Amino acid sequence: MSTLEIRDLQVSVNTGEEDKSILAGVNLTVRSGETHAIMGPNGSGKSTLAYSIAGHPKYTITGGSVLLDGEDVLEMTVDERARAGLFLAMQYPVEVPGVSVSNFLRTAKTAIDGEAPKLRTWVKDLQKAMSDLEMDPEFATRSVNEGFSGGEKKRHEIMQLELLKPKMAILDETDSGLDIDALRIVSEGINRVKENNDLGVLLITHYTRILRYVKPDFVHVFVAGKIVEEGGPELAEQLEAEGYDRYVKGAGAAKVGA
């Protein structure tokens, strides 16, 4: 059983002219086997939360803490966070020309486990992961994300998730740019990893469509850099019907009152 604890997390970013506060005190606990959906309007700070936990240098932690099984994540380098069991699926995965998918994945697996996987076992695991995600076997020889469609990039992210077996996965708008078939395949992959590895999931999304496949245990409304309401799956349906307007207005009123 693993636990990711986010306590009063405050984050700013340098715009070139000033340090702008983005996260205004985020509190959240994710445990093994749980799926937490973070929903909110554009610009609310959802992706900032994801990248700050992962260690993106663009963001400056100005307060609060992030603990994984009691260990201070914020004191770790990016690679140490990965080895500790954190995983980030990016909204916009980057291209890595000249590095094949198979080499990239085996190198990452070796770095995280501290030893190279046995080749015969690795090839079998890689082939199964591609098959489960309905990917052409030739995909393994292609350069990472170079010329990939949106669906291929997101499937590759989930393939990493399957093979690297982290404790906690932060999925930043994994449903972005997916058609119906790709959404189903990617969602099935998330559910498969969660079931097989007791994975904790922090799923960032605007829409409920992925939540019809990946059922959340908890839904958090994220506005103006913090969580303003929490509930169960029914809250996502309410957001789908009503939108975020009342929360955005509430946050604006709170700032005026402050």
mmCIF file of C-alpha atoms in Angstrom:
data_model
loop_
_atom_site.group_PDB
_atom_site.id
_atom_site.type_symbol
_atom_site.label_atom_id
_atom_site.label_comp_id
_atom_site.label_asym_id
_atom_site.label_seq_id
_atom_site.Cartn_x
_atom_site.Cartn_y
_atom_site.Cartn_z
ATOM 1 C CA MET A 1 0.000 0.000 0.000
ATOM 2 C CA SER A 2 1.445 3.348 -1.090
ATOM 3 C CA THR A 3 0.253 6.866 -0.302
ATOM 4 C CA LEU A 4 0.874 10.168 -2.085
ATOM 5 C CA GLU A 5 0.222 13.097 0.257
ATOM 6 C CA ILE A 6 0.010 16.650 -1.075
ATOM 7 C CA ARG A 7 -0.212 19.217 1.707
ATOM 8 C CA ASP A 8 -0.788 22.966 1.214
ATOM 9 C CA LEU A 9 1.209 22.908 -2.019
ATOM 10 C CA GLN A 10 1.965 26.399 -3.331
ATOM 11 C CA VAL A 11 3.690 26.953 -6.660
ATOM 12 C CA SER A 12 4.708 29.945 -8.749
ATOM 13 C CA VAL A 13 6.113 30.378 -12.244
ATOM 14 C CA ASN A 14 8.365 33.095 -13.605
ATOM 15 C CA THR A 15 6.684 34.816 -16.546
ATOM 16 C CA GLY A 16 9.802 36.809 -17.432
ATOM 17 C CA GLU A 17 8.389 39.889 -15.776
ATOM 18 C CA GLU A 18 7.318 38.538 -12.399
ATOM 19 C CA ASP A 19 6.803 35.431 -10.291
ATOM 20 C CA LYS A 20 3.149 34.516 -10.753
ATOM 21 C CA SER A 21 1.416 32.353 -8.153
ATOM 22 C CA ILE A 22 -0.363 29.373 -9.762
ATOM 23 C CA LEU A 23 -1.132 26.896 -6.977
ATOM 24 C CA ALA A 24 -2.647 28.421 -3.863
ATOM 25 C CA GLY A 25 -2.552 25.601 -1.328
ATOM 26 C CA VAL A 26 -3.471 22.169 -2.733
ATOM 27 C CA ASN A 27 -4.391 19.368 -0.320
ATOM 28 C CA LEU A 28 -4.918 15.847 -1.640
ATOM 29 C CA THR A 29 -4.184 12.256 -0.622
ATOM 30 C CA VAL A 30 -4.067 9.391 -3.158
ATOM 31 C CA ARG A 31 -3.706 5.774 -2.017
ATOM 32 C CA SER A 32 -2.925 2.577 -3.904
ATOM 33 C CA GLY A 33 -5.901 1.350 -5.886
ATOM 34 C CA GLU A 34 -7.692 4.700 -5.866
ATOM 35 C CA THR A 35 -8.557 6.845 -8.867
ATOM 36 C CA HIS A 36 -8.860 10.588 -8.246
ATOM 37 C CA ALA A 37 -10.174 12.771 -11.066
ATOM 38 C CA ILE A 38 -9.087 16.432 -11.133
ATOM 39 C CA MET A 39 -11.526 18.512 -13.182
ATOM 40 C CA GLY A 40 -11.509 22.233 -13.839
ATOM 41 C CA PRO A 41 -11.485 24.947 -16.491
ATOM 42 C CA ASN A 42 -8.494 25.910 -18.625
ATOM 43 C CA GLY A 43 -5.879 27.896 -16.739
ATOM 44 C CA SER A 44 -6.910 26.659 -13.314
ATOM 45 C CA GLY A 45 -3.515 25.090 -12.557
ATOM 46 C CA LYS A 46 -4.227 21.396 -13.120
ATOM 47 C CA SER A 47 -1.193 20.781 -15.333
ATOM 48 C CA THR A 48 0.953 22.903 -13.010
ATOM 49 C CA LEU A 49 0.044 20.482 -10.228
ATOM 50 C CA ALA A 50 1.133 17.517 -12.356
ATOM 51 C CA TYR A 51 4.441 19.021 -13.486
ATOM 52 C CA SER A 52 5.293 20.368 -10.044
ATOM 53 C CA ILE A 53 4.949 16.910 -8.495
ATOM 54 C CA ALA A 54 7.070 15.446 -11.298
ATOM 55 C CA GLY A 55 9.799 18.084 -10.812
ATOM 56 C CA HIS A 56 9.594 20.347 -13.880
ATOM 57 C CA PRO A 57 12.223 23.100 -13.432
ATOM 58 C CA LYS A 58 9.874 25.779 -14.757
ATOM 59 C CA TYR A 59 7.863 25.718 -11.547
ATOM 60 C CA THR A 60 9.021 26.969 -8.134
ATOM 61 C CA ILE A 61 7.645 25.413 -4.960
ATOM 62 C CA THR A 62 6.920 28.273 -2.560
ATOM 63 C CA GLY A 63 5.220 26.295 0.202
ATOM 64 C CA GLY A 64 3.785 22.974 1.284
ATOM 65 C CA SER A 65 4.953 19.395 0.870
ATOM 66 C CA VAL A 66 4.571 16.288 -1.289
ATOM 67 C CA LEU A 67 5.261 12.926 0.342
ATOM 68 C CA LEU A 68 5.339 9.478 -1.243
ATOM 69 C CA ASP A 69 5.215 6.789 1.424
ATOM 70 C CA GLY A 70 6.541 9.341 3.892
ATOM 71 C CA GLU A 71 9.507 10.376 1.721
ATOM 72 C CA ASP A 72 9.857 14.028 0.679
ATOM 73 C CA VAL A 73 9.357 14.064 -3.096
ATOM 74 C CA LEU A 74 10.324 17.721 -3.386
ATOM 75 C CA GLU A 75 13.842 16.936 -2.177
ATOM 76 C CA MET A 76 14.311 14.371 -4.960
ATOM 77 C CA THR A 77 15.682 14.895 -8.462
ATOM 78 C CA VAL A 78 13.373 14.034 -11.356
ATOM 79 C CA ASP A 79 14.967 10.613 -11.897
ATOM 80 C CA GLU A 80 14.793 9.871 -8.160
ATOM 81 C CA ARG A 81 11.074 10.604 -8.223
ATOM 82 C CA ALA A 82 10.634 8.123 -11.059
ATOM 83 C CA ARG A 83 12.618 5.447 -9.220
ATOM 84 C CA ALA A 84 10.566 6.114 -6.082
ATOM 85 C CA GLY A 85 7.444 5.157 -8.042
ATOM 86 C CA LEU A 86 6.022 8.359 -9.568
ATOM 87 C CA PHE A 87 4.911 8.408 -13.205
ATOM 88 C CA LEU A 88 3.732 11.323 -15.347
ATOM 89 C CA ALA A 89 1.863 10.852 -18.610
ATOM 90 C CA MET A 90 2.202 14.194 -20.361
ATOM 91 C CA GLN A 91 -0.538 16.023 -22.202
ATOM 92 C CA TYR A 92 1.920 16.785 -25.013
ATOM 93 C CA PRO A 93 4.592 14.028 -25.127
ATOM 94 C CA VAL A 94 7.867 15.203 -26.641
ATOM 95 C CA GLU A 95 9.599 13.697 -29.678
ATOM 96 C CA VAL A 96 12.967 11.968 -29.221
ATOM 97 C CA PRO A 97 14.434 11.514 -32.721
ATOM 98 C CA GLY A 98 16.950 8.705 -33.163
ATOM 99 C CA VAL A 99 15.892 6.764 -30.066
ATOM 100 C CA SER A 100 13.678 3.764 -30.770
ATOM 101 C CA VAL A 101 10.664 3.000 -28.621
ATOM 102 C CA SER A 102 12.096 -0.386 -27.601
ATOM 103 C CA ASN A 103 15.486 1.072 -26.579
ATOM 104 C CA PHE A 104 13.853 3.949 -24.737
ATOM 105 C CA LEU A 105 11.573 1.659 -22.748
ATOM 106 C CA ARG A 106 14.297 -0.864 -21.862
ATOM 107 C CA THR A 107 16.651 1.937 -20.797
ATOM 108 C CA ALA A 108 13.921 3.446 -18.607
ATOM 109 C CA LYS A 109 13.092 0.052 -17.096
ATOM 110 C CA THR A 110 16.782 -0.551 -16.331
ATOM 111 C CA ALA A 111 17.166 2.865 -14.700
ATOM 112 C CA ILE A 112 14.110 2.404 -12.495
ATOM 113 C CA ASP A 113 14.786 -1.208 -11.445
ATOM 114 C CA GLY A 114 18.550 -0.797 -11.102
ATOM 115 C CA GLU A 115 19.212 -3.722 -13.439
ATOM 116 C CA ALA A 116 18.420 -4.602 -17.033
ATOM 117 C CA PRO A 117 15.443 -6.912 -17.574
ATOM 118 C CA LYS A 118 16.256 -10.299 -19.038
ATOM 119 C CA LEU A 119 16.071 -9.907 -22.795
ATOM 120 C CA ARG A 120 13.779 -12.868 -23.485
ATOM 121 C CA THR A 121 11.323 -11.797 -20.791
ATOM 122 C CA TRP A 122 11.510 -8.183 -21.877
ATOM 123 C CA VAL A 123 10.718 -8.919 -25.522
ATOM 124 C CA LYS A 124 7.729 -10.989 -24.436
ATOM 125 C CA ASP A 125 6.460 -8.239 -22.108
ATOM 126 C CA LEU A 126 6.949 -5.565 -24.768
ATOM 127 C CA GLN A 127 5.083 -7.567 -27.396
ATOM 128 C CA LYS A 128 2.201 -8.238 -25.005
ATOM 129 C CA ALA A 129 1.928 -4.569 -24.047
ATOM 130 C CA MET A 130 1.778 -3.558 -27.712
ATOM 131 C CA SER A 131 -0.769 -6.253 -28.454
ATOM 132 C CA ASP A 132 -2.978 -5.219 -25.529
ATOM 133 C CA LEU A 133 -2.905 -1.635 -26.788
ATOM 134 C CA GLU A 134 -3.585 -2.764 -30.387
ATOM 135 C CA MET A 135 -0.283 -1.374 -31.686
ATOM 136 C CA ASP A 136 1.605 -2.596 -34.761
ATOM 137 C CA PRO A 137 4.754 -4.581 -33.768
ATOM 138 C CA GLU A 138 6.822 -2.278 -36.017
ATOM 139 C CA PHE A 139 5.983 0.512 -33.583
ATOM 140 C CA ALA A 140 8.864 -0.688 -31.363
ATOM 141 C CA THR A 141 11.452 0.295 -33.992
ATOM 142 C CA ARG A 142 10.177 3.833 -34.534
ATOM 143 C CA SER A 143 11.741 6.889 -32.895
ATOM 144 C CA VAL A 144 9.947 7.957 -29.731
ATOM 145 C CA ASN A 145 6.864 10.038 -30.627
ATOM 146 C CA GLU A 146 8.393 11.175 -33.953
ATOM 147 C CA GLY A 147 5.587 11.382 -36.491
ATOM 148 C CA PHE A 148 3.181 9.717 -34.071
ATOM 149 C CA SER A 149 -0.514 10.526 -34.222
ATOM 150 C CA GLY A 150 -2.184 11.840 -31.076
ATOM 151 C CA GLY A 151 -3.575 8.387 -30.371
ATOM 152 C CA GLU A 152 -0.192 6.708 -30.861
ATOM 153 C CA LYS A 153 1.483 9.123 -28.453
ATOM 154 C CA LYS A 154 -1.095 8.423 -25.760
ATOM 155 C CA ARG A 155 -0.918 4.657 -26.291
ATOM 156 C CA HIS A 156 2.852 4.889 -25.932
ATOM 157 C CA GLU A 157 2.383 6.693 -22.600
ATOM 158 C CA ILE A 158 0.171 3.869 -21.358
ATOM 159 C CA MET A 159 2.631 1.286 -22.649
ATOM 160 C CA GLN A 160 5.265 2.950 -20.451
ATOM 161 C CA LEU A 161 2.826 2.723 -17.558
ATOM 162 C CA GLU A 162 2.317 -1.000 -18.153
ATOM 163 C CA LEU A 163 6.013 -1.832 -18.408
ATOM 164 C CA LEU A 164 7.484 0.469 -15.743
ATOM 165 C CA LYS A 165 4.881 -0.414 -13.078
ATOM 166 C CA PRO A 166 4.976 2.731 -10.908
ATOM 167 C CA LYS A 167 3.209 3.177 -7.579
ATOM 168 C CA MET A 168 1.430 6.400 -8.532
ATOM 169 C CA ALA A 169 0.453 7.652 -11.992
ATOM 170 C CA ILE A 170 -0.363 11.269 -12.797
ATOM 171 C CA LEU A 171 -2.193 11.348 -16.116
ATOM 172 C CA ASP A 172 -2.394 14.856 -17.561
ATOM 173 C CA GLU A 173 -5.312 15.023 -19.992
ATOM 174 C CA THR A 174 -4.580 11.585 -21.403
ATOM 175 C CA ASP A 175 -7.923 11.755 -23.219
ATOM 176 C CA SER A 176 -6.894 14.872 -25.168
ATOM 177 C CA GLY A 177 -6.930 14.323 -28.926
ATOM 178 C CA LEU A 178 -8.240 10.758 -28.811
ATOM 179 C CA ASP A 179 -10.995 9.415 -31.038
ATOM 180 C CA ILE A 180 -13.571 7.009 -29.613
ATOM 181 C CA ASP A 181 -11.618 3.822 -30.357
ATOM 182 C CA ALA A 182 -8.316 5.188 -29.034
ATOM 183 C CA LEU A 183 -10.051 6.467 -25.892
ATOM 184 C CA ARG A 184 -11.435 2.998 -25.215
ATOM 185 C CA ILE A 185 -8.076 1.291 -25.768
ATOM 186 C CA VAL A 186 -6.160 3.786 -23.618
ATOM 187 C CA SER A 187 -8.770 3.598 -20.855
ATOM 188 C CA GLU A 188 -8.657 -0.206 -20.861
ATOM 189 C CA GLY A 189 -4.868 0.050 -20.496
ATOM 190 C CA ILE A 190 -5.177 2.320 -17.460
ATOM 191 C CA ASN A 191 -7.704 -0.024 -15.868
ATOM 192 C CA ARG A 192 -5.506 -3.044 -16.585
ATOM 193 C CA VAL A 193 -2.437 -1.502 -14.934
ATOM 194 C CA LYS A 194 -4.474 -0.330 -11.964
ATOM 195 C CA GLU A 195 -5.948 -3.790 -11.433
ATOM 196 C CA ASN A 196 -2.683 -5.695 -11.909
ATOM 197 C CA ASN A 197 -0.447 -3.385 -9.865
ATOM 198 C CA ASP A 198 -2.763 -1.741 -7.317
ATOM 199 C CA LEU A 199 -1.864 1.569 -8.950
ATOM 200 C CA GLY A 200 -2.911 4.922 -7.507
ATOM 201 C CA VAL A 201 -4.152 7.264 -10.250
ATOM 202 C CA LEU A 202 -4.444 11.054 -10.377
ATOM 203 C CA LEU A 203 -6.365 11.699 -13.591
ATOM 204 C CA ILE A 204 -6.535 15.280 -14.885
ATOM 205 C CA THR A 205 -9.284 15.970 -17.402
ATOM 206 C CA HIS A 206 -11.798 18.549 -18.622
ATOM 207 C CA TYR A 207 -14.481 16.116 -19.649
ATOM 208 C CA THR A 208 -16.414 13.131 -18.326
ATOM 209 C CA ARG A 209 -15.954 10.939 -21.397
ATOM 210 C CA ILE A 210 -12.824 9.170 -20.079
ATOM 211 C CA LEU A 211 -14.523 8.803 -16.680
ATOM 212 C CA ARG A 212 -17.121 6.580 -18.293
ATOM 213 C CA TYR A 213 -14.301 4.080 -18.894
ATOM 214 C CA VAL A 214 -11.948 4.847 -15.993
ATOM 215 C CA LYS A 215 -14.306 5.060 -13.038
ATOM 216 C CA PRO A 216 -13.140 7.572 -10.412
ATOM 217 C CA ASP A 217 -13.441 6.923 -6.708
ATOM 218 C CA PHE A 218 -13.172 10.644 -6.019
ATOM 219 C CA VAL A 219 -13.730 13.771 -8.110
ATOM 220 C CA HIS A 220 -12.087 17.100 -7.223
ATOM 221 C CA VAL A 221 -13.060 20.457 -8.726
ATOM 222 C CA PHE A 222 -9.936 22.536 -9.341
ATOM 223 C CA VAL A 223 -10.307 26.313 -9.748
ATOM 224 C CA ALA A 224 -7.845 29.195 -9.247
ATOM 225 C CA GLY A 225 -5.021 26.937 -8.112
ATOM 226 C CA LYS A 226 -6.781 24.860 -5.496
ATOM 227 C CA ILE A 227 -9.467 22.258 -4.879
ATOM 228 C CA VAL A 228 -12.792 23.972 -4.233
ATOM 229 C CA GLU A 229 -15.110 20.945 -4.006
ATOM 230 C CA GLU A 230 -14.837 17.179 -3.670
ATOM 231 C CA GLY A 231 -17.238 14.328 -4.224
ATOM 232 C CA GLY A 232 -17.831 10.985 -5.861
ATOM 233 C CA PRO A 233 -18.489 10.063 -9.513
ATOM 234 C CA GLU A 234 -21.809 11.916 -9.400
ATOM 235 C CA LEU A 235 -19.931 15.218 -9.131
ATOM 236 C CA ALA A 236 -18.418 14.637 -12.591
ATOM 237 C CA GLU A 237 -21.886 14.238 -14.076
ATOM 238 C CA GLN A 238 -22.970 17.437 -12.358
ATOM 239 C CA LEU A 239 -20.009 19.270 -13.888
ATOM 240 C CA GLU A 240 -20.861 17.879 -17.317
ATOM 241 C CA ALA A 241 -24.393 19.242 -16.988
ATOM 242 C CA GLU A 242 -23.668 22.578 -15.297
ATOM 243 C CA GLY A 243 -20.058 23.460 -16.154
ATOM 244 C CA TYR A 244 -17.601 25.295 -13.923
ATOM 245 C CA ASP A 245 -19.186 28.739 -14.014
ATOM 246 C CA ARG A 246 -20.431 28.876 -10.439
ATOM 247 C CA TYR A 247 -17.050 27.752 -9.112
ATOM 248 C CA VAL A 248 -15.195 30.308 -11.212
ATOM 249 C CA LYS A 249 -17.535 33.076 -10.030
ATOM 250 C CA GLY A 250 -17.112 31.877 -6.464
ATOM 251 C CA ALA A 251 -13.347 32.012 -6.749
ATOM 252 C CA GLY A 252 -13.551 35.519 -8.186
ATOM 253 C CA ALA A 253 -15.792 36.658 -5.350
ATOM 254 C CA ALA A 254 -13.385 35.152 -2.812
ATOM 255 C CA LYS A 255 -10.491 37.139 -4.316
ATOM 256 C CA VAL A 256 -12.516 40.357 -4.132
ATOM 257 C CA GLY A 257 -13.443 39.579 -0.537
ATOM 258 C CA ALA A 258 -9.822 38.921 0.319
#
